Amino acid sequence: MLDSMSDPRPHAVVIGAGFGGLAAAVRLGARGWRVTVLEKLDAPGGRAYVFRQDGFTFDAGPTIITAPYLLEELWTLCGRRMADDVQLRAMDPFYRIRFDDGTTMACSADPEATRAEVARIAPEDLPGFERFMRDSEAIYRVAFGELADRSFHSFGTLLRAAPDMVRLQGYRTVFGKVGDYFRNEKLRIAFSFHPLLIGGNPMTTTAYYCLIAHLERMHGVHYAMGGMGALVDGIANLIGDLSGHIRCNAEVEEILVENGRAAGVRLASGERLRADIVVSNADVGWTYSKLLARHPRRRWTDRKVARARYSMSLFVWYFGTSRRFDDVYHHTMVLGPRYEGLLHDIFTRKHLADDFSLYLHRPTMTDPSLAPPGCDAFYVLSPVPHLGSGVDWASRAEPYRAAIQQRLEQTVMPGLGDCIATSRIITPQDFRDRLLSINGAAFSLEPQLFQSAWFRPHNRSEEVEGLYLVGAGTHPGAGVPGVISSARILDQLVPERVAYRR
């Protein structure tokens, strides 16, 4: 690597080594920028951090890859093949849903298999299923195919997209639109829960997110062998190959602004790094209210940041077992007795309910290397209110974990309590304190209609020239495809390096 003093390339500082920050670093490095990524934690990944304990490996956050071509593109920019570094395994079925009465449904890449599942549960809804999948494809072509990697910095972009929004009923909610196709309550749940994967409430999230059904069918649901950590390491190595640098244990405390332009950053240690541009993969609320606390802001003021609507948070229990549970599928939804009422508790009342719906992840079904021989690694995730609920997680965490364990024992994992070999939890408090997320929200801003596209914090900051945003809180939103696409937008916004020639 060239010494920074003698390196003639313009310098980009990237705050945060989540998927958005890592992807941004690759794209800028491939365009000839000198890139420094600054990460608060002791390893890259952000929400895709990896926990290792007692011989078990746990992905901390995302576990599903639904648009692998977006990741492949990062390797292509470097003249490489992703398959040489990361092995993806297609999952079919994508996941299994267990409803509260014990009924199950497998959601598959095979249209005939899914059609058979719908017919088994509610044959009268088959025509509606066919219409839903056709309309999901139509929404996908516009909302994902055309808009996901388009900058919404200009209000005109929103105006040009408005006719499609009206035609595709993007002003409606996911649950409301799904109700047009399915009468059966179970199928309404099965085809409307997807916004929860990106922090949205199906009862309020724009119907554009009905596109996920087609996204899954078109590109599949994949698992990275070795866990998401293998994917993080693969992208981090691309940055190194481009002479970029990732510094861990390097928390940014302030974005430096000179004459209205981002000029670098100040670390918590007091160290200052000069930069030609700054890209923030930090939580957008944190970026504006904390990292730019001393800079006057016109739009994203402290008041606006505080009044924004944030996603729910998550309670996640990671555990390893001393035996295998071969009846448990890789991705399993263990649903509770309520759907609409539970969502109302989580998002509106900010109430920690006694019941819950769970996502159970058993990666060792596909990848036994993540646990000792004869053992299984799991994580179980429960959506919970963010810290605006006032829940004291210091006292509530263990009783909540125990209740989840009891629910798993009663449903899909009998005898669990006798074979727990290792255990750890994260709560909304961890999202706030460890990941610096406002209100401990797991997915930053809630993806509602008036917090989407132009209404979301822009990828090119409205407040400071030379500052760019990537990650869950900017356009197009949360989820691995969303944050990778946010970095893709930088190619439209960041000038060529010759504009910064020294």
Short mmCIF file of C-alpha atoms in Angstrom, two decimals, residues 45-410:
data_model
loop_
_atom_site.label_atom_id
_atom_site.label_comp_id
_atom_site.label_asym_id
_atom_site.label_seq_id
_atom_site.Cartn_x
_atom_site.Cartn_y
_atom_site.Cartn_z
CA GLY A 45 -19.63 -6.71 9.60
CA GLY A 46 -21.75 -4.28 11.60
CA ARG A 47 -25.08 -6.03 12.03
CA ALA A 48 -23.49 -8.97 10.20
CA TYR A 49 -20.91 -9.39 12.98
CA VAL A 50 -19.97 -12.94 14.00
CA PHE A 51 -20.00 -14.31 17.56
CA ARG A 52 -17.79 -17.30 18.35
CA GLN A 53 -17.94 -19.11 21.66
CA ASP A 54 -17.46 -22.64 23.01
CA GLY A 55 -16.78 -24.03 19.54
CA PHE A 56 -19.97 -22.55 18.03
CA THR A 57 -20.21 -19.83 15.38
CA PHE A 58 -23.24 -17.50 15.28
CA ASP A 59 -24.18 -14.94 12.65
CA ALA A 60 -25.27 -11.93 14.69
CA GLY A 61 -27.71 -10.50 12.18
CA PRO A 62 -28.73 -11.20 8.57
CA THR A 63 -28.87 -14.83 7.49
CA ILE A 64 -30.64 -14.70 4.11
CA ILE A 65 -29.25 -13.67 0.71
CA THR A 66 -32.00 -12.93 -1.80
CA ALA A 67 -30.29 -11.04 -4.66
CA PRO A 68 -26.85 -12.63 -5.04
CA TYR A 69 -26.16 -10.82 -8.32
CA LEU A 70 -25.74 -7.58 -6.34
CA LEU A 71 -22.92 -9.19 -4.39
CA GLU A 72 -21.43 -10.87 -7.47
CA GLU A 73 -21.15 -7.42 -9.03
CA LEU A 74 -18.66 -6.37 -6.33
CA TRP A 75 -16.32 -9.17 -7.35
CA THR A 76 -16.82 -8.36 -11.05
CA LEU A 77 -15.72 -4.77 -10.43
CA CYS A 78 -12.46 -6.21 -9.14
CA GLY A 79 -12.02 -8.63 -12.03
CA ARG A 80 -12.81 -11.58 -9.81
CA ARG A 81 -15.48 -14.26 -9.33
CA MET A 82 -17.41 -14.44 -6.06
CA ALA A 83 -17.55 -18.23 -6.37
CA ASP A 84 -13.77 -18.36 -5.94
CA ASP A 85 -14.10 -16.87 -2.45
CA VAL A 86 -17.65 -17.52 -1.21
CA GLN A 87 -19.87 -20.52 -1.79
CA LEU A 88 -23.60 -19.81 -1.85
CA ARG A 89 -26.06 -22.63 -1.26
CA ALA A 90 -29.60 -22.24 -2.64
CA MET A 91 -32.30 -23.09 -0.10
CA ASP A 92 -35.45 -24.89 -1.20
CA PRO A 93 -37.86 -24.52 0.38
CA PHE A 94 -36.88 -21.02 1.38
CA TYR A 95 -38.39 -21.45 4.82
CA ARG A 96 -41.07 -23.33 6.67
CA ILE A 97 -43.88 -21.62 8.55
CA ARG A 98 -45.44 -23.24 11.60
CA PHE A 99 -48.75 -21.63 12.49
CA ASP A 100 -49.99 -21.59 16.07
CA ASP A 101 -52.36 -24.54 15.53
CA GLY A 102 -49.48 -26.71 14.28
CA THR A 103 -50.30 -26.36 10.58
CA THR A 104 -47.17 -25.92 8.47
CA MET A 105 -46.45 -24.38 5.09
CA ALA A 106 -43.29 -24.62 2.99
CA CYS A 107 -42.48 -21.61 0.80
CA SER A 108 -40.58 -22.80 -2.25
CA ALA A 109 -38.79 -21.60 -5.37
CA ASP A 110 -40.85 -24.13 -7.30
CA PRO A 111 -44.15 -22.46 -8.32
CA GLU A 112 -45.92 -25.82 -8.48
CA ALA A 113 -44.77 -26.77 -4.99
CA THR A 114 -46.00 -23.46 -3.56
CA ARG A 115 -49.24 -23.76 -5.49
CA ALA A 116 -49.75 -27.20 -3.94
CA GLU A 117 -49.16 -25.74 -0.46
CA VAL A 118 -51.76 -23.03 -1.08
CA ALA A 119 -54.23 -25.64 -2.38
CA ARG A 120 -53.67 -27.79 0.70
CA ILE A 121 -54.41 -24.91 3.09
CA ALA A 122 -57.13 -23.02 1.18
CA PRO A 123 -57.90 -24.23 -2.37
CA GLU A 124 -60.40 -21.40 -2.82
CA ASP A 125 -57.45 -18.96 -2.71
CA LEU A 126 -55.57 -20.49 -5.66
CA PRO A 127 -56.84 -17.90 -8.18
CA GLY A 128 -55.85 -15.14 -5.78
CA PHE A 129 -52.39 -16.67 -5.40
CA GLU A 130 -51.89 -16.62 -9.16
CA ARG A 131 -52.94 -12.95 -9.34
CA PHE A 132 -50.74 -12.04 -6.38
CA MET A 133 -47.63 -13.53 -7.96
CA ARG A 134 -48.31 -11.73 -11.26
CA ASP A 135 -48.79 -8.43 -9.45
CA SER A 136 -45.72 -9.06 -7.29
CA GLU A 137 -43.67 -9.38 -10.47
CA ALA A 138 -45.12 -6.13 -11.85
CA ILE A 139 -44.22 -4.29 -8.63
CA TYR A 140 -40.75 -5.85 -8.63
CA ARG A 141 -40.01 -4.62 -12.15
CA VAL A 142 -40.68 -1.02 -11.13
CA ALA A 143 -39.90 -0.74 -7.41
CA PHE A 144 -36.78 -2.91 -7.41
CA GLY A 145 -35.72 -3.20 -11.03
CA GLU A 146 -36.00 0.53 -11.80
CA LEU A 147 -36.02 2.46 -8.50
CA ALA A 148 -33.90 0.57 -5.94
CA ASP A 149 -30.59 1.85 -7.31
CA ARG A 150 -31.83 5.25 -8.50
CA SER A 151 -30.93 8.35 -6.53
CA PHE A 152 -33.93 10.22 -5.11
CA HIS A 153 -31.92 13.36 -4.40
CA SER A 154 -34.17 15.29 -6.77
CA PHE A 155 -37.88 15.72 -6.02
CA GLY A 156 -38.44 15.34 -9.76
CA THR A 157 -37.42 11.70 -9.50
CA LEU A 158 -40.28 11.16 -7.09
CA LEU A 159 -42.72 12.97 -9.37
CA ARG A 160 -41.68 10.81 -12.32
CA ALA A 161 -42.20 7.68 -10.21
CA ALA A 162 -45.61 8.79 -8.92
CA PRO A 163 -47.73 7.45 -11.82
CA ASP A 164 -46.29 3.97 -11.30
CA MET A 165 -46.89 4.26 -7.56
CA VAL A 166 -50.55 5.04 -8.18
CA ARG A 167 -50.93 2.33 -10.85
CA LEU A 168 -49.31 -0.32 -8.64
CA GLN A 169 -51.10 0.92 -5.49
CA GLY A 170 -47.90 1.66 -3.63
CA TYR A 171 -49.92 4.03 -1.45
CA ARG A 172 -51.65 1.01 0.12
CA THR A 173 -50.19 -1.24 2.82
CA VAL A 174 -48.75 -4.71 2.31
CA PHE A 175 -51.39 -6.35 4.50
CA GLY A 176 -54.20 -4.43 2.88
CA LYS A 177 -53.11 -5.39 -0.63
CA VAL A 178 -52.49 -9.04 0.29
CA GLY A 179 -56.05 -9.13 1.61
CA ASP A 180 -57.28 -8.51 -1.94
CA TYR A 181 -55.90 -11.89 -3.02
CA PHE A 182 -56.34 -14.20 -0.03
CA ARG A 183 -59.31 -14.85 2.22
CA ASN A 184 -57.60 -17.45 4.38
CA GLU A 185 -55.99 -15.92 7.45
CA LYS A 186 -52.95 -18.19 7.34
CA LEU A 187 -52.21 -17.27 3.73
CA ARG A 188 -52.66 -13.59 4.49
CA ILE A 189 -49.94 -13.97 7.10
CA ALA A 190 -47.66 -16.10 4.90
CA PHE A 191 -47.71 -13.59 2.06
CA SER A 192 -47.56 -10.39 4.13
CA PHE A 193 -44.94 -10.94 6.84
CA HIS A 194 -41.95 -10.10 4.62
CA PRO A 195 -41.67 -6.40 5.63
CA LEU A 196 -40.69 -7.61 9.10
CA LEU A 197 -37.44 -8.85 7.55
CA ILE A 198 -36.49 -5.22 6.90
CA GLY A 199 -38.02 -3.60 9.97
CA GLY A 200 -41.44 -2.76 8.54
CA ASN A 201 -44.93 -3.24 9.89
CA PRO A 202 -47.04 -5.10 7.27
CA MET A 203 -50.00 -3.01 8.45
CA THR A 204 -48.32 0.29 7.50
CA THR A 205 -45.48 -0.52 5.07
CA THR A 206 -46.05 0.52 1.46
CA ALA A 207 -47.46 -2.24 -0.77
CA TYR A 208 -44.33 -1.93 -2.91
CA TYR A 209 -42.82 -4.49 -0.55
CA CYS A 210 -45.10 -7.13 -2.04
CA LEU A 211 -42.24 -7.36 -4.54
CA ILE A 212 -40.32 -9.62 -2.13
CA ALA A 213 -42.39 -12.65 -3.14
CA HIS A 214 -41.19 -12.30 -6.74
CA LEU A 215 -37.65 -11.37 -5.67
CA GLU A 216 -37.37 -14.65 -3.78
CA ARG A 217 -38.78 -16.69 -6.63
CA MET A 218 -36.66 -14.99 -9.29
CA HIS A 219 -33.29 -14.96 -7.54
CA GLY A 220 -33.77 -17.59 -4.85
CA VAL A 221 -32.92 -17.59 -1.15
CA HIS A 222 -29.29 -18.46 -0.47
CA TYR A 223 -27.01 -19.24 2.43
CA ALA A 224 -23.30 -18.40 2.49
CA MET A 225 -21.31 -21.45 3.55
CA GLY A 226 -19.33 -20.56 6.65
CA GLY A 227 -22.05 -18.06 7.59
CA MET A 228 -22.40 -14.38 6.73
CA GLY A 229 -18.95 -13.88 8.22
CA ALA A 230 -17.49 -15.64 5.18
CA LEU A 231 -19.21 -13.09 2.94
CA VAL A 232 -18.00 -10.18 5.10
CA ASP A 233 -14.44 -11.52 4.94
CA GLY A 234 -14.70 -11.95 1.18
CA ILE A 235 -15.74 -8.33 0.63
CA ALA A 236 -13.13 -7.10 3.12
CA ASN A 237 -10.46 -8.92 1.13
CA LEU A 238 -11.61 -7.15 -2.04
CA ILE A 239 -11.06 -3.83 -0.30
CA GLY A 240 -7.52 -4.91 0.61
CA ASP A 241 -6.85 -6.01 -2.96
CA LEU A 242 -7.82 -2.48 -4.08
CA SER A 243 -5.27 -1.03 -1.61
CA GLY A 244 -8.03 0.05 0.73
CA HIS A 245 -7.72 -0.19 4.49
CA ILE A 246 -10.15 -1.26 7.22
CA ARG A 247 -9.40 0.01 10.71
CA CYS A 248 -11.29 -1.65 13.55
CA ASN A 249 -11.67 -0.34 17.10
CA ALA A 250 -11.84 3.09 15.45
CA GLU A 251 -15.03 4.85 16.51
CA VAL A 252 -15.83 8.10 14.70
CA GLU A 253 -17.01 10.86 17.01
CA GLU A 254 -17.46 13.72 14.55
CA ILE A 255 -17.62 14.43 10.84
CA LEU A 256 -15.42 17.47 10.24
CA VAL A 257 -17.00 20.22 8.13
CA GLU A 258 -15.11 23.11 6.56
CA ASN A 259 -16.86 25.76 4.49
CA GLY A 260 -19.98 23.61 4.31
CA ARG A 261 -18.09 20.58 3.02
CA ALA A 262 -17.07 17.29 4.67
CA ALA A 263 -13.34 17.46 5.24
CA GLY A 264 -12.69 14.30 7.23
CA VAL A 265 -13.46 12.83 10.64
CA ARG A 266 -12.38 12.99 14.25
CA LEU A 267 -12.12 9.68 16.10
CA ALA A 268 -13.07 9.11 19.73
CA SER A 269 -9.32 8.86 20.39
CA GLY A 270 -8.90 12.45 19.19
CA GLU A 271 -7.15 11.47 15.96
CA ARG A 272 -8.21 13.41 12.85
CA LEU A 273 -8.28 11.98 9.35
CA ARG A 274 -8.52 14.26 6.35
CA ALA A 275 -10.72 13.17 3.44
CA ASP A 276 -12.00 14.46 0.12
CA ILE A 277 -15.38 12.80 0.74
CA VAL A 278 -16.99 11.01 3.67
CA VAL A 279 -19.42 8.09 3.32
CA SER A 280 -21.44 7.27 6.42
CA ASN A 281 -22.71 3.73 6.94
CA ALA A 282 -23.58 4.67 10.51
CA ASP A 283 -27.25 4.85 11.51
CA VAL A 284 -28.65 7.93 9.75
CA GLY A 285 -30.14 9.33 12.95
CA TRP A 286 -26.76 8.96 14.63
CA THR A 287 -24.97 10.50 11.66
CA TYR A 288 -27.07 13.65 11.76
CA SER A 289 -27.72 14.11 15.48
CA LYS A 290 -24.34 12.96 16.81
CA LEU A 291 -21.64 13.01 14.13
CA LEU A 292 -22.88 16.38 12.83
CA ALA A 293 -24.04 17.68 16.21
CA ARG A 294 -22.02 20.89 15.88
CA HIS A 295 -23.06 21.58 12.30
CA PRO A 296 -26.29 23.53 11.71
CA ARG A 297 -28.81 21.45 9.75
CA ARG A 298 -31.82 22.60 7.76
CA ARG A 299 -33.76 19.38 7.20
CA TRP A 300 -32.43 16.65 9.50
CA THR A 301 -32.48 18.68 12.67
CA ASP A 302 -32.32 17.06 16.09
CA ARG A 303 -36.08 17.59 16.38
CA LYS A 304 -36.79 15.86 13.07
CA VAL A 305 -34.46 12.97 13.91
CA ALA A 306 -36.17 12.53 17.28
CA ARG A 307 -39.67 12.67 15.78
CA ALA A 308 -38.97 10.23 12.93
CA ARG A 309 -40.61 6.80 13.13
CA TYR A 310 -38.08 4.06 13.77
CA SER A 311 -38.31 0.36 13.07
CA MET A 312 -38.97 -2.19 15.74
CA SER A 313 -36.02 -3.75 17.49
CA LEU A 314 -35.08 -7.37 18.03
CA PHE A 315 -34.45 -9.77 20.87
CA VAL A 316 -32.08 -12.47 19.66
CA TRP A 317 -31.05 -15.56 21.57
CA TYR A 318 -28.03 -17.45 20.22
CA PHE A 319 -27.59 -20.95 21.57
CA GLY A 320 -25.79 -24.17 20.84
CA THR A 321 -27.05 -27.63 21.70
CA SER A 322 -25.15 -30.77 22.63
CA ARG A 323 -27.25 -32.81 20.23
CA ARG A 324 -28.80 -32.24 16.82
CA PHE A 325 -32.44 -31.37 16.12
CA ASP A 326 -32.78 -32.85 12.67
CA ASP A 327 -36.52 -32.17 12.47
CA VAL A 328 -35.90 -28.41 12.53
CA TYR A 329 -35.47 -26.80 9.11
CA HIS A 330 -32.73 -24.25 8.29
CA HIS A 331 -35.21 -21.30 8.28
CA THR A 332 -38.35 -21.81 10.38
CA MET A 333 -41.04 -19.32 11.37
CA VAL A 334 -42.75 -20.31 14.64
CA LEU A 335 -45.82 -18.11 14.72
CA GLY A 336 -47.82 -17.22 17.79
CA PRO A 337 -51.58 -16.96 18.36
CA ARG A 338 -51.86 -13.32 17.22
CA TYR A 339 -50.76 -11.44 14.13
CA GLU A 340 -52.43 -8.05 13.79
CA GLY A 341 -52.66 -7.60 17.56
CA LEU A 342 -49.00 -8.47 18.10
CA LEU A 343 -47.90 -6.07 15.36
CA HIS A 344 -50.02 -3.35 17.00
CA ASP A 345 -48.30 -4.03 20.33
CA ILE A 346 -44.82 -3.88 18.79
CA PHE A 347 -45.13 -0.89 16.46
CA THR A 348 -47.94 1.26 17.85
CA ARG A 349 -48.40 0.58 21.55
CA LYS A 350 -44.64 -0.07 22.07
CA HIS A 351 -45.71 -2.83 24.45
CA LEU A 352 -43.66 -5.96 25.16
CA ALA A 353 -46.32 -8.66 24.85
CA ASP A 354 -46.33 -12.04 26.56
CA ASP A 355 -46.77 -13.87 23.25
CA PHE A 356 -44.48 -13.69 20.24
CA SER A 357 -43.77 -14.95 16.77
CA LEU A 358 -40.28 -16.27 16.21
CA TYR A 359 -37.76 -16.78 13.43
CA LEU A 360 -35.61 -19.83 14.19
CA HIS A 361 -32.34 -20.18 12.30
CA ARG A 362 -30.55 -23.54 12.24
CA PRO A 363 -27.57 -23.07 9.88
CA THR A 364 -25.96 -26.33 10.93
CA MET A 365 -28.60 -28.19 8.94
CA THR A 366 -26.73 -26.92 5.87
CA ASP A 367 -23.30 -26.16 7.33
CA PRO A 368 -22.24 -28.45 10.21
CA SER A 369 -18.89 -26.63 10.46
CA LEU A 370 -20.53 -23.96 12.66
CA ALA A 371 -20.84 -26.32 15.64
CA PRO A 372 -18.82 -29.14 17.23
CA PRO A 373 -19.53 -32.64 15.87
CA GLY A 374 -22.98 -33.91 16.82
CA CYS A 375 -24.13 -30.43 17.89
CA ASP A 376 -26.34 -27.69 16.43
CA ALA A 377 -26.04 -23.89 16.36
CA PHE A 378 -29.20 -21.80 16.50
CA TYR A 379 -30.44 -18.31 16.79
CA VAL A 380 -34.02 -17.39 17.51
CA LEU A 381 -35.25 -13.88 16.83
CA SER A 382 -38.29 -12.15 18.29
CA PRO A 383 -39.42 -8.72 17.00
CA VAL A 384 -39.89 -6.39 19.97
CA PRO A 385 -40.60 -2.66 20.45
CA HIS A 386 -37.66 -0.30 20.23
CA LEU A 387 -36.44 1.51 23.34
CA GLY A 388 -39.27 4.02 23.12
CA SER A 389 -41.21 1.32 24.98
CA GLY A 390 -39.31 2.03 28.18
CA VAL A 391 -38.70 -1.70 28.75
CA ASP A 392 -35.93 -2.33 31.30
CA TRP A 393 -34.04 -5.03 29.43
CA ALA A 394 -31.55 -5.48 32.25
CA SER A 395 -34.34 -7.13 34.26
CA ARG A 396 -36.61 -8.40 31.48
CA ALA A 397 -34.07 -10.12 29.22
CA GLU A 398 -33.67 -13.43 31.04
CA PRO A 399 -37.39 -14.00 31.74
CA TYR A 400 -38.09 -13.20 28.08
CA ARG A 401 -35.41 -15.64 26.94
CA ALA A 402 -36.82 -18.33 29.23
CA ALA A 403 -40.31 -17.77 27.78
CA ILE A 404 -38.92 -18.21 24.27
CA GLN A 405 -37.19 -21.40 25.32
CA GLN A 406 -40.45 -22.72 26.73
CA ARG A 407 -42.27 -21.87 23.50
CA LEU A 408 -39.67 -23.71 21.43
CA GLU A 409 -39.90 -26.74 23.71
CA GLN A 410 -43.67 -26.79 23.31
#
